[in-house]
Coordinates of C-alpha atoms in Angstrom, one line a residue:
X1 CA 3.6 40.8 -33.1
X2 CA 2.9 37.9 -30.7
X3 CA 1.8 38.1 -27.1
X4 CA 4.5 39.0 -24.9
X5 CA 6.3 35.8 -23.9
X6 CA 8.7 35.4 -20.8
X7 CA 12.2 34.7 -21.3
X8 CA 14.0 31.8 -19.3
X9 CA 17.7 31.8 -18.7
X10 CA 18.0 29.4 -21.9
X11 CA 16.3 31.5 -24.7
X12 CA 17.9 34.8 -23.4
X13 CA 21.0 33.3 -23.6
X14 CA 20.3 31.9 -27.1
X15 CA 18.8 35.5 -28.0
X16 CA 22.1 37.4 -26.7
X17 CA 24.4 34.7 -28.6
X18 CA 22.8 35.2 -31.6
X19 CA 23.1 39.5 -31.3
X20 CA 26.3 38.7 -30.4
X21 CA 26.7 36.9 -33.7
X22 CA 25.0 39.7 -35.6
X23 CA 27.4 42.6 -34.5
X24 CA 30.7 39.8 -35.1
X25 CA 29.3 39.5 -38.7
X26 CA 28.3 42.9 -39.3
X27 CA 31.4 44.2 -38.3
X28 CA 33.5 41.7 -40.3
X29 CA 31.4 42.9 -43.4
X30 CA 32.5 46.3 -42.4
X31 CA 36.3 45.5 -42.0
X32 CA 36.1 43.9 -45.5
X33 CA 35.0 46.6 -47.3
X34 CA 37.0 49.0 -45.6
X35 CA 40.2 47.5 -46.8
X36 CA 39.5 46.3 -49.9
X37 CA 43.2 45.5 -51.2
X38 CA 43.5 43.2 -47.9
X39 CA 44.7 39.8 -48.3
X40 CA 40.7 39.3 -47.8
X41 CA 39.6 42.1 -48.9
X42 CA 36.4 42.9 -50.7
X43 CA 36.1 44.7 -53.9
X44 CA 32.2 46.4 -53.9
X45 CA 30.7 47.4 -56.9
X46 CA 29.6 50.2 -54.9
X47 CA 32.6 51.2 -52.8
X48 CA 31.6 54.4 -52.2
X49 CA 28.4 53.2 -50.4
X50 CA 29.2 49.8 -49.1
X51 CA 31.1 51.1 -45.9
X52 CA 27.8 52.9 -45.1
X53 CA 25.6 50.2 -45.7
X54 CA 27.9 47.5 -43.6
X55 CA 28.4 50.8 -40.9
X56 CA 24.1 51.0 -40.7
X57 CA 24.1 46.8 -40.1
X58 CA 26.7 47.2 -37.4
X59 CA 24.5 50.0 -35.5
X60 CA 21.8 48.1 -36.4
X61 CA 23.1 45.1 -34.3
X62 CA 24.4 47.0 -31.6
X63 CA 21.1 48.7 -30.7
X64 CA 19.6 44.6 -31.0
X65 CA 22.1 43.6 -28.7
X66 CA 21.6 46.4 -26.5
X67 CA 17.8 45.7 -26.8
X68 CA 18.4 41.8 -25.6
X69 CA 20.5 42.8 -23.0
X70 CA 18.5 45.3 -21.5
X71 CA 14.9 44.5 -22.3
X72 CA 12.8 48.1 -22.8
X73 CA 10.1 46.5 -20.9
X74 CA 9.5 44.3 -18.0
X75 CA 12.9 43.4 -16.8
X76 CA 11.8 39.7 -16.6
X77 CA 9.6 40.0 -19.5
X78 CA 9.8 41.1 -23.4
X79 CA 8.4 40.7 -26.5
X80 CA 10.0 37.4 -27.8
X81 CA 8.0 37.5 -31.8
X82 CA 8.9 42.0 -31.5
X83 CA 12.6 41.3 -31.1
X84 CA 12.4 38.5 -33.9
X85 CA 10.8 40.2 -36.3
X86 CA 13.0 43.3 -35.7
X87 CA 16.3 41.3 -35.8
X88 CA 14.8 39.3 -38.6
X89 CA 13.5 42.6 -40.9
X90 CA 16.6 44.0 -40.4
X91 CA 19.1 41.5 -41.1
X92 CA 17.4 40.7 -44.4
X93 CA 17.3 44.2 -45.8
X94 CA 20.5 44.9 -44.2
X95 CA 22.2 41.9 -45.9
X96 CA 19.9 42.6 -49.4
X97 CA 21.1 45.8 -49.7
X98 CA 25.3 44.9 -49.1
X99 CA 24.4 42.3 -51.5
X100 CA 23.4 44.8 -54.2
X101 CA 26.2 47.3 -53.2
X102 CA 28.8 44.5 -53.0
X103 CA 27.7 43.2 -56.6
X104 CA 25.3 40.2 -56.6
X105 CA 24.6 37.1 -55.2
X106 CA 28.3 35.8 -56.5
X107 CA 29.9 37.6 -53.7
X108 CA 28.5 34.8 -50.9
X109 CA 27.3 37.7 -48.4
X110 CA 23.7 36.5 -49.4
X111 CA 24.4 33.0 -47.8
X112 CA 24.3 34.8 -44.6
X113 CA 20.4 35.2 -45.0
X114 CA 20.0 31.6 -44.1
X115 CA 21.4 31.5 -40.4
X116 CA 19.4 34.8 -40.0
X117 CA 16.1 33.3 -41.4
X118 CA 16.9 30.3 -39.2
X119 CA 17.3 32.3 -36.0
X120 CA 14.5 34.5 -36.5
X121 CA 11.7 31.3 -36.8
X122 CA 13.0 29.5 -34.1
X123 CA 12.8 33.0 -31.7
X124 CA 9.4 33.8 -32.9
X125 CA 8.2 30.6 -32.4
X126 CA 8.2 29.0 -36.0
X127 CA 5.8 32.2 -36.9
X128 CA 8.2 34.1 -39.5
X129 CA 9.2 31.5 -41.1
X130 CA 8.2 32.1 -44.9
X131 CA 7.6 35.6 -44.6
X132 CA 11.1 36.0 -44.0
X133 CA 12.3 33.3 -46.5
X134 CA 10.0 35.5 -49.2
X135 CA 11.0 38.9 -48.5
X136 CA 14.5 37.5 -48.3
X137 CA 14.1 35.4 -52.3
X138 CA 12.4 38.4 -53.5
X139 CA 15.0 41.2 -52.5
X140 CA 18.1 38.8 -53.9
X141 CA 16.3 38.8 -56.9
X142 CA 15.4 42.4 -56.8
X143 CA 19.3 43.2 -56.0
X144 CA 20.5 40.8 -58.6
X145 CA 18.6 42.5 -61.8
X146 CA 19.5 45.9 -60.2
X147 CA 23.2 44.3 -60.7
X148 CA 22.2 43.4 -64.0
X149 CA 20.5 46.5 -65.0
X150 CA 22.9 48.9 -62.9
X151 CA 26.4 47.5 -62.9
X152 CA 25.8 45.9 -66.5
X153 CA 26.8 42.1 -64.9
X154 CA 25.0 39.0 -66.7
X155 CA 22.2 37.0 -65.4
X156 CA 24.0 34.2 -64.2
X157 CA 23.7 35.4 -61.0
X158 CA 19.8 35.1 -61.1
X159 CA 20.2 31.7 -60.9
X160 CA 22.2 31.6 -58.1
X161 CA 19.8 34.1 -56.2
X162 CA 16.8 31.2 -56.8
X163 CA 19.0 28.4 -55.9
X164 CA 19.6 30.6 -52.6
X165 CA 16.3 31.6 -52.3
X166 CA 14.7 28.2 -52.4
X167 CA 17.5 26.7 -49.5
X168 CA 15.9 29.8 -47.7
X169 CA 12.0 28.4 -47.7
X170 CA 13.8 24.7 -47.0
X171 CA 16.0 26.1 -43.9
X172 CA 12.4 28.3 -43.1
X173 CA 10.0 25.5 -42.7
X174 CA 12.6 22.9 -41.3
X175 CA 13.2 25.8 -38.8
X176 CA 9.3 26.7 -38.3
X177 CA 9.3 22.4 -37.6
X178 CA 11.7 22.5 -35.0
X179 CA 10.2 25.4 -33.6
X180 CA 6.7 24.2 -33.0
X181 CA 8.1 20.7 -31.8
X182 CA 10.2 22.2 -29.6
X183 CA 6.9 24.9 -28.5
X184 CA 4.9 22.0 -28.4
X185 CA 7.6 20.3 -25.9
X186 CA 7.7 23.3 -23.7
X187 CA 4.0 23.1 -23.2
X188 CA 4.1 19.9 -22.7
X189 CA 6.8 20.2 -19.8
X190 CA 5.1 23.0 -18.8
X191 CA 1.5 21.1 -18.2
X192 CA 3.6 18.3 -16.8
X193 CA 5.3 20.7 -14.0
X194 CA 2.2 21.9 -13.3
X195 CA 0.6 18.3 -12.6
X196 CA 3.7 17.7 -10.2
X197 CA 3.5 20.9 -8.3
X198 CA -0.4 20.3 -7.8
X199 CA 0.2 16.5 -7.0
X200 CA 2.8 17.5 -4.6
X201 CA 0.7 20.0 -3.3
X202 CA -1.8 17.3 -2.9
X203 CA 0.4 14.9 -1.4
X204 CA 1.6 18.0 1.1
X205 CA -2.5 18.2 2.0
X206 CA -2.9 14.6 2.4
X207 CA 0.0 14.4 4.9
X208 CA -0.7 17.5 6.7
X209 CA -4.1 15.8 7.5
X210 CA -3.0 12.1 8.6
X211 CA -3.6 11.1 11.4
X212 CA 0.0 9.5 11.8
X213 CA 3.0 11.2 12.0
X214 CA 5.0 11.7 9.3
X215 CA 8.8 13.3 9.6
X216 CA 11.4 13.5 6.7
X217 CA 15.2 13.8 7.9
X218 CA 18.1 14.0 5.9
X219 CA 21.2 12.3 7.0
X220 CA 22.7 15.3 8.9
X221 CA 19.6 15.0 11.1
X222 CA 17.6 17.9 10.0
X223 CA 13.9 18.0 9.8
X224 CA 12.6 18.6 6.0
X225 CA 9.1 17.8 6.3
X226 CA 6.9 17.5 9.3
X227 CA 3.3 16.9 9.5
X228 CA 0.9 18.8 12.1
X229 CA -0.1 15.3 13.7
X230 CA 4.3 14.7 14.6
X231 CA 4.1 18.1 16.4
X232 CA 1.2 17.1 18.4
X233 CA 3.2 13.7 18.9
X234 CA 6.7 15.2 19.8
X235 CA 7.3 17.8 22.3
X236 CA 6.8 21.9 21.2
X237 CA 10.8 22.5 21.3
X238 CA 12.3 24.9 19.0
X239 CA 14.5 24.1 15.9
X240 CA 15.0 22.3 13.0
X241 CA 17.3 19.3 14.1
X242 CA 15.4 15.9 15.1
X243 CA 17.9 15.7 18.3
X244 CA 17.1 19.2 19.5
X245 CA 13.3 18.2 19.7
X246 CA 13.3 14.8 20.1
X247 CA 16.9 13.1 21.3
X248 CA 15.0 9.7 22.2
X249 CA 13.8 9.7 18.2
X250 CA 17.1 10.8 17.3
X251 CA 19.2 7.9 19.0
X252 CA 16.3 5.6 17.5
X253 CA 17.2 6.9 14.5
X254 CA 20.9 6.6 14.2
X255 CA 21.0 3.3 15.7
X256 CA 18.9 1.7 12.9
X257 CA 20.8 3.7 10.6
X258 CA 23.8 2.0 11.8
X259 CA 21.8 -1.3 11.7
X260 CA 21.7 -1.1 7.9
X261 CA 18.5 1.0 7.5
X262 CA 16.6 -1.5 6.6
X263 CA 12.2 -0.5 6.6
X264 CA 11.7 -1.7 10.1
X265 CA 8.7 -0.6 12.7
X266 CA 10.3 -0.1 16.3
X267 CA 8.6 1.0 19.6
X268 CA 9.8 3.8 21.5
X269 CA 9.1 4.3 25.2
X270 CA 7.4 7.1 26.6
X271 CA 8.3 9.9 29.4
X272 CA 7.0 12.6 30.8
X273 CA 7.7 14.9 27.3
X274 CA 6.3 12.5 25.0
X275 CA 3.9 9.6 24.9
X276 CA 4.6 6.3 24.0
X277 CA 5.4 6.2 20.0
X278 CA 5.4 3.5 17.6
X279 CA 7.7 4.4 14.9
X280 CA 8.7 3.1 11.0
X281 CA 11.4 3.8 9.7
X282 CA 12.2 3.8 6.1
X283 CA 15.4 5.0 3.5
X284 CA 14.4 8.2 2.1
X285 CA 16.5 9.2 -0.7
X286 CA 20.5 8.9 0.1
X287 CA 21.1 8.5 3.7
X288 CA 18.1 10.1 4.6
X289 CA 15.3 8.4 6.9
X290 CA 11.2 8.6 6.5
X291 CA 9.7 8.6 10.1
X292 CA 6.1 7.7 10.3
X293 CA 4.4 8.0 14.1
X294 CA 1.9 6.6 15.6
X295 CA 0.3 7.3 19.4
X296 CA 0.7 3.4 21.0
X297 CA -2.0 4.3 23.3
X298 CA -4.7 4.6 20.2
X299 CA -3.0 1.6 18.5
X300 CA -3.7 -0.2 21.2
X301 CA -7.1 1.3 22.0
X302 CA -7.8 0.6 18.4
X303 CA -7.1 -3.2 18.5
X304 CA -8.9 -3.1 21.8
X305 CA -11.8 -1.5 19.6
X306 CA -11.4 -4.3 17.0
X307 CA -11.3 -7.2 19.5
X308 CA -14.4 -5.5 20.6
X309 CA -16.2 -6.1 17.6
X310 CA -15.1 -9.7 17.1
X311 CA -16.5 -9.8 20.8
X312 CA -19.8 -8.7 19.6
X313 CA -19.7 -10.7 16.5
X314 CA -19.5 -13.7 18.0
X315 CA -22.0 -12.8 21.2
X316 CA -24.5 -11.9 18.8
X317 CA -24.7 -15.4 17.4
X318 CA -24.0 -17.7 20.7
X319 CA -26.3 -15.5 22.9
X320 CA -29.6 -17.1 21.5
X321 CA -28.9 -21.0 21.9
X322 CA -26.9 -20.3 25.2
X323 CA -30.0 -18.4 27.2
X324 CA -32.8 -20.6 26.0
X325 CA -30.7 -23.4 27.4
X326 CA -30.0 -21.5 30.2
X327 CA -33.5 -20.2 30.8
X328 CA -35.0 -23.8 30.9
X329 CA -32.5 -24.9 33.3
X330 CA -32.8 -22.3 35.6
X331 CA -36.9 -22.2 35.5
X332 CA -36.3 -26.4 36.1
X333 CA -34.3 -25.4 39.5
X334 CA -36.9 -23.3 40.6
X335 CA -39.6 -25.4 40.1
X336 CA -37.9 -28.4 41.3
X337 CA -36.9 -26.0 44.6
X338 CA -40.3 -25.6 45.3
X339 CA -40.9 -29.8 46.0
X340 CA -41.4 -31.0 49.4
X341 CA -39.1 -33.9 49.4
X342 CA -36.0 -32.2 48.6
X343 CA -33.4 -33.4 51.3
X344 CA -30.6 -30.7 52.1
X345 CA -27.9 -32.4 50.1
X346 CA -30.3 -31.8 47.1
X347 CA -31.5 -28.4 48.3
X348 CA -27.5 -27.1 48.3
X349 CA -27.0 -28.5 44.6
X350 CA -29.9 -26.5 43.7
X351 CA -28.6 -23.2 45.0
X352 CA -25.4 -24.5 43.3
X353 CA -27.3 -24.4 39.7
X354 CA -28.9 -21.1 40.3
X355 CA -26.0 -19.5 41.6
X356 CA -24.1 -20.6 38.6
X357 CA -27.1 -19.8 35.9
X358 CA -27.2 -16.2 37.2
X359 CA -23.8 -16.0 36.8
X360 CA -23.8 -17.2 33.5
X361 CA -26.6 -15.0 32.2
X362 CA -24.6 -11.9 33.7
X363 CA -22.0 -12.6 31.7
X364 CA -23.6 -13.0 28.6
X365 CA -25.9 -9.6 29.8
X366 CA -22.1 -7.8 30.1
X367 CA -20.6 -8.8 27.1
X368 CA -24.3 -7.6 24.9
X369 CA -23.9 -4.9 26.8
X370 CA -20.3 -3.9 25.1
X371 CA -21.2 -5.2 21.5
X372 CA -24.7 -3.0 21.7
X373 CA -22.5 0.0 23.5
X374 CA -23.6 3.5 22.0
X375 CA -21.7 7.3 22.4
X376 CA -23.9 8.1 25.6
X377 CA -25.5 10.9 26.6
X378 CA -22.5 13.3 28.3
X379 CA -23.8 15.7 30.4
X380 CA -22.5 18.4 32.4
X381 CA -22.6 17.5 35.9
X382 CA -21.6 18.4 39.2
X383 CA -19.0 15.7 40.7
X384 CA -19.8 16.3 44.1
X385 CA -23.5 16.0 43.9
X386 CA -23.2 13.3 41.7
X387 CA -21.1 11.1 44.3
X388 CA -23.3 11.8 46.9
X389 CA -26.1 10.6 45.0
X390 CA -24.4 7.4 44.2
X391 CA -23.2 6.7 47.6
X392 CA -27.0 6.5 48.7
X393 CA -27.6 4.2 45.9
X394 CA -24.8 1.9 46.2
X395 CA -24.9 1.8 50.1
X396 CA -28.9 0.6 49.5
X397 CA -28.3 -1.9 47.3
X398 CA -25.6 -3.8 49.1
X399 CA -27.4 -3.0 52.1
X400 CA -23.9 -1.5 54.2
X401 CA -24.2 1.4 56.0
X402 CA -23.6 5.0 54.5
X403 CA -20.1 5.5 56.6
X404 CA -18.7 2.4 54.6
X405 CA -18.4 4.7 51.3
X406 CA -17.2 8.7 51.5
X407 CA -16.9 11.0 48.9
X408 CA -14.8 14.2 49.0
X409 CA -14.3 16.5 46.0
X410 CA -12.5 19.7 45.9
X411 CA -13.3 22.2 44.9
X412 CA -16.7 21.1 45.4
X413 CA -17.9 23.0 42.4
X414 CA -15.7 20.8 39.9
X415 CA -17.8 19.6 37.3
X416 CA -17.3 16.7 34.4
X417 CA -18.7 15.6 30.8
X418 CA -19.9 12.1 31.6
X419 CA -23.3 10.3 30.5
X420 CA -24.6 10.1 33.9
X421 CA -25.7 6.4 33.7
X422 CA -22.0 5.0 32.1
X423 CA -20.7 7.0 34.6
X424 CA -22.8 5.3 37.5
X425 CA -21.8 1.8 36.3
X426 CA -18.2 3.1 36.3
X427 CA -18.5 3.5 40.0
X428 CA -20.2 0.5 40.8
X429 CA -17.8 -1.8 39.3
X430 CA -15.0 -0.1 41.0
X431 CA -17.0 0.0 44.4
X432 CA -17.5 -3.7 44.1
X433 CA -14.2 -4.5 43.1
X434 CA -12.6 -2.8 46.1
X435 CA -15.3 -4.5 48.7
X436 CA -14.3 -7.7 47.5
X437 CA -10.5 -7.2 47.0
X438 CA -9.6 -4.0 49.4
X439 CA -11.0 -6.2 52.1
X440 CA -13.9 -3.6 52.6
X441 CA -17.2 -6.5 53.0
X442 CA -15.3 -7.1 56.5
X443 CA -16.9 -5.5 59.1
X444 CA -14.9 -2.7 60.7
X445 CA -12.8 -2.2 57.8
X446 CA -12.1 1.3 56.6
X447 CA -14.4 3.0 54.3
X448 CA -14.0 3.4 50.3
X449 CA -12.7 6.3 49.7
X450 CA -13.5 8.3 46.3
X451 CA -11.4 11.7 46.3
X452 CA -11.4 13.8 43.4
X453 CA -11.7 17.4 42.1
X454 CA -10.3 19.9 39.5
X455 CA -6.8 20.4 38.8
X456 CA -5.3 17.8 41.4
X457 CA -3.9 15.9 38.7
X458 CA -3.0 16.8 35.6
X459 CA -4.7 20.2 35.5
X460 CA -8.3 18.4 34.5
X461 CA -11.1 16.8 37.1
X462 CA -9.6 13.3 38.9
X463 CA -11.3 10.6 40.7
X464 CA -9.9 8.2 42.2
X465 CA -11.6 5.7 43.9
X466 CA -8.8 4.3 47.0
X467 CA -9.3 0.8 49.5
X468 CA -7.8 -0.6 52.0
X469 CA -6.1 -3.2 50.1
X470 CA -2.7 -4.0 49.6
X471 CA -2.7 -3.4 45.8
X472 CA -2.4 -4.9 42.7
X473 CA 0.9 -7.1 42.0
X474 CA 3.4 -5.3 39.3
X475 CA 3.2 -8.7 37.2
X476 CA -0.6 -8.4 37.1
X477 CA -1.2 -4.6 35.7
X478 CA -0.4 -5.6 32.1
X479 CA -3.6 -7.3 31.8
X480 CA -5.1 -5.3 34.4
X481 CA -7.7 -4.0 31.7
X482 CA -8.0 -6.9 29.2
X483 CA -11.7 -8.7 29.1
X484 CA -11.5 -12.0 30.5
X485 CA -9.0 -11.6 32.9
X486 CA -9.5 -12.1 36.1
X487 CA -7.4 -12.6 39.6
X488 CA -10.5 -14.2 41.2
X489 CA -12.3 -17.4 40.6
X490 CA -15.2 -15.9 40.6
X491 CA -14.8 -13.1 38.5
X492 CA -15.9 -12.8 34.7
X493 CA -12.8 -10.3 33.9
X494 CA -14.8 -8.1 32.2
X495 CA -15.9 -5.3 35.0
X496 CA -12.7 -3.2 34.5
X497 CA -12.7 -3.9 30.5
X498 CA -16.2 -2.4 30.3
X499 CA -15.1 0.1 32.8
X500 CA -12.0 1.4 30.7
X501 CA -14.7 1.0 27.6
X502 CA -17.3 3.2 29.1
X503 CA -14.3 6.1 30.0
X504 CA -12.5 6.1 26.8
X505 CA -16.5 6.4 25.1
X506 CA -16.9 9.6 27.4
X507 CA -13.6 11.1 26.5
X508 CA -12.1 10.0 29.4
X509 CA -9.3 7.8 30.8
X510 CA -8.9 5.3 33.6
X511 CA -5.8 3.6 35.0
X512 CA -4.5 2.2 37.7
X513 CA -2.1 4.4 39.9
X514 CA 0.4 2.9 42.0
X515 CA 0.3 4.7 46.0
X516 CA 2.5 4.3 48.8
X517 CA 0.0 2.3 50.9
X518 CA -0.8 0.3 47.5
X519 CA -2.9 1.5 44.5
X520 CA -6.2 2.8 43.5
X521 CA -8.3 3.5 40.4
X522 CA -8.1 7.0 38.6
X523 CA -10.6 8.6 36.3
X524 CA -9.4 11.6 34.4
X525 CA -12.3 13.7 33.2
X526 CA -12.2 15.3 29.6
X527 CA -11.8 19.1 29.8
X528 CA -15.2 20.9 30.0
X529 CA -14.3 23.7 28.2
X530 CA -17.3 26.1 27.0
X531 CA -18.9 25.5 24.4
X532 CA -19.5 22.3 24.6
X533 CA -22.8 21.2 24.5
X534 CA -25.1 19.6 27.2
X535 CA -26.6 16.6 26.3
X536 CA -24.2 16.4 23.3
X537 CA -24.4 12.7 21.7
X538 CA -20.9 13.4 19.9
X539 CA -17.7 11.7 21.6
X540 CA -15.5 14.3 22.4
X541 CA -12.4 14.5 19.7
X542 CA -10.3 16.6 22.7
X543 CA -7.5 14.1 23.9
X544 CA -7.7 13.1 27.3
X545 CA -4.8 14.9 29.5
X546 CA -3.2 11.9 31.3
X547 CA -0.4 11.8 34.2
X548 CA 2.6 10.4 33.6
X549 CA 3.7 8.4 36.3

């Protein structure tokens, strides 16, 4: 019988054509036999019994018809190979037996067979092919010596019904051949939707989990396709259409679309919904537009990563042949420092040369430092207790007294992820940078100030660190945190590069925060949410809250 097979719009349509067909013909046969002395009439041998026969066909292909229109099964799903064999049997011993009432092959009913043989191979699949085409040959010939043998005709017709019976095998197996080709087809377009529905399910996966936004918009402006890391990226607003969430994207949008939508990579500015984006834009389709996002902030952190690695590239092979230079000269001052006859002129060049050799071999010391730079070991401490600790430390070492540096956190039990060392050197580049620039290494100036404490700012720990000083200029802060930069001559410009390093390597941010009286420093702390481990040696993947000035 065949497995059941489900019917698509196509092959039911084909199937409810062909019973269509089947009740036209059978009822034709029926009309012609009921009228014999029409102007098409048809004179049966057996008139008596060929209005029944042709009366049986037509129920016959009304209860088919009813049985394609109305499967007895599954609505969606019937026996393809039941209904052809059932259409097929039927119309061959349906048409068989008119043929013998009617009076032999001569009368052209038995050409008939041939569409029926046809359509019952190609619905079954190619699979009743010659067992049709022989049941079919075998009763023609029955019906034609029954014609001989019953209605006394001659055997011409015997011929006829093996000429017929032969076009029935060759119209069986070319339909059997177009059947399998066109089964084999259908599987193959099968497989082949199945390949695209898992690659686009892949492709779905893969985009879900890029790190870059990704946004398709037709031309109307409505979101089709949006990634998890665009949400992140855009603000949580409700809706389908790109203006509702993001009108700043939008107006992006339809200006380059007015430009000639042309694949182009834009910056976008960021406010206090969304952070700074950079966007491509490319034709999607007609009219519609392909947006891939991208944070600026970690584009820019990674090139700053990058140019870290050229950094440590090139110390790694200069930092040899400059220190063993470096080491003899400076062991040369200090022995020739130690000789009697050095006149002061001399003595001042000396102190000149080591002066200038320890300030070279701090610099080389700093940037090994951020080539050989690890994840740290972030611990969970408590900011106030840590300050105070480092305020008795740095007040030591430069030998100033303890008034000259004051810490105040609030609450006083806010605590921070930080690897306690990194976040020591942190401080002491700050510290140093305000003595020297806020004016603080004067005596009676104001003290340093580091205030801080949970949910002052942004709703995660702070710190700033505050001087007396009048600020940084506006046309300075772009390179405020680039290595080698520096506003003194002095300076190596690398003590706020390895300070932003050291942050962003503990989860954590630092920036430069304009004040009324002028500016200060500002750490934001990663969120020490439980769970998190204490002497973790993972980076922290939680993005660093930061205020938006």
């Amino acid at each position: 019988m065949g497995e059941p097979i489900a019917l698509d719009a196509d092959t039911r349509r084909s199937a409810w054509l062909f019973a269509l067909y089947r009740v036209f013909v059978a009822s034709v046969l029926l009309i012609l036999g009921l009228i014999p002395d029409g102007p098409v009439g048809l004179h049966a041998a057996a008139p008596e019994m060929y209005p029944a026969v042709a009366g049986g066909y037509l129920v016959f292909a009304l209860f088919v018809a009813a049985m394609t229109w109305h499967p007895t099964r599954d609505p969606a799903t019937t026996s393809l190979a039941t209904l052809a064999l059932l259409g097929g049997i039927g119309d061959t011993i349906s048409l068989v037996a008119l043929v013998l009432v009617a009076g032999g092959v001569g009368t052209g009913i038995g050409l008939l067979l041939i569409p029926a043989v046809v359509a019952a191979t190609l619905l079954s699949g190619g699979r009743l092919s010659l067992s049709l085409a022989a049941v079919a040959t075998l009763g023609l010939l029955t019906a034609e010596a029954a014609a001989i043998v019953l209605l006394g005709q001659d055997g011409s017709g015997l011929t006829q019904a093996g000429l017929l019976g032969a076009t029935l095998f060759a119209a069986g197996l070319l339909a059997r051949h177009v059947a399998r080709r066109a089964g084999a087809t259908r599987a193959q377009v099968e497989r082949q939707e199945e390949d695209l529905a898992s690659l686009a399910e892949l492709n779905a996966q893969i985009i879900a989990r890029m790190s870059a936004g990704v946004i398709a918009v037709d031309p109307d402006g409505e979101i089709r396709s949006i990634n998890e890391a665009a949400r992140r990226l855009l603000p949580p607003r409700p809706g389908r259409q790109l203006a509702a969430i993001s009108p700043s994207l939008a107006r992006l949008v339809e200006q380059w679309q007015k430009a000639g939508m042309r694949t182009d990579t834009q910056q976008l500015p960021g406010d206090r919904d969304q952070p700074a984006l950079q966007v491509r834009l490319t034709p999607l389709g007609e009219r519609g537009t392909l947006l891939i996002l991208e944070d600026l902030a970690e584009i820019q952190r990674q090139a700053q990563a990058s140019k870290l690695q050229a950094l440590g590239r090139l110390t790694a092979s200069i930092a040899h042949e400059i220190r063993n230079p470096l080491g003899a000269i400076s062991h040369s001052a200090q022995l020739l420092a130690e000789s009697p006859q050095l006149t002061r002129p001399d003595q001042r060049l000396l102190t000149i040369i080591n002066k200038q050799s320890k300030r070279v071999n701090e610099l080389i010391s700093n940037v090994l430092s951020l080539s050989r730079r690890d994840t740290g070991q972030r611990e969970r401490l408590n900011l106030q207790e840590f300050l105070d600790r480092f305020v008795d430390e740095f007040c030591g070492a430069m030998q100033i007294p303890r008034v000259a540096l004051h810490a105040r956190v609030e609450p006083h039990d806010s605590e921070v992820l930080f690897d306690p060392s990194q976040l020591n050197q942190v401080l002491w580049n700050l510290c140093t940078n305000a003595r020297v620039h806020g004016g603080h290494d004067q005596p009676g100036a104001p003290p340093i100030v580091l205030r801080g404490g949970a949910g002052q700012v942004a709703r995660v720990v702070s710190l700033d660190v505050l001087d007396a000083g009048p600020g940084i200029p506006p046309d300075q802060r772009s390179d405020l945190f680039e290595p080698f930069v520096s506003g003194s001559n002095g300076g190596s410009g690398l003590g706020l590069y390895i300070s932003r390093m050291l942050c962003e390597n503990n989860g954590a941010t630092l920036e430069y925060v304009s004040t009324p009286t002028g500016g200060c420093f500002r750490i934001l702390f990663a969120p020490t949410e439980a769970g998190a481990d204490k002497g973790s040696t993972e980076a922290s993947s939680t993005e660093p809250a930061r205020e938006r000035a």
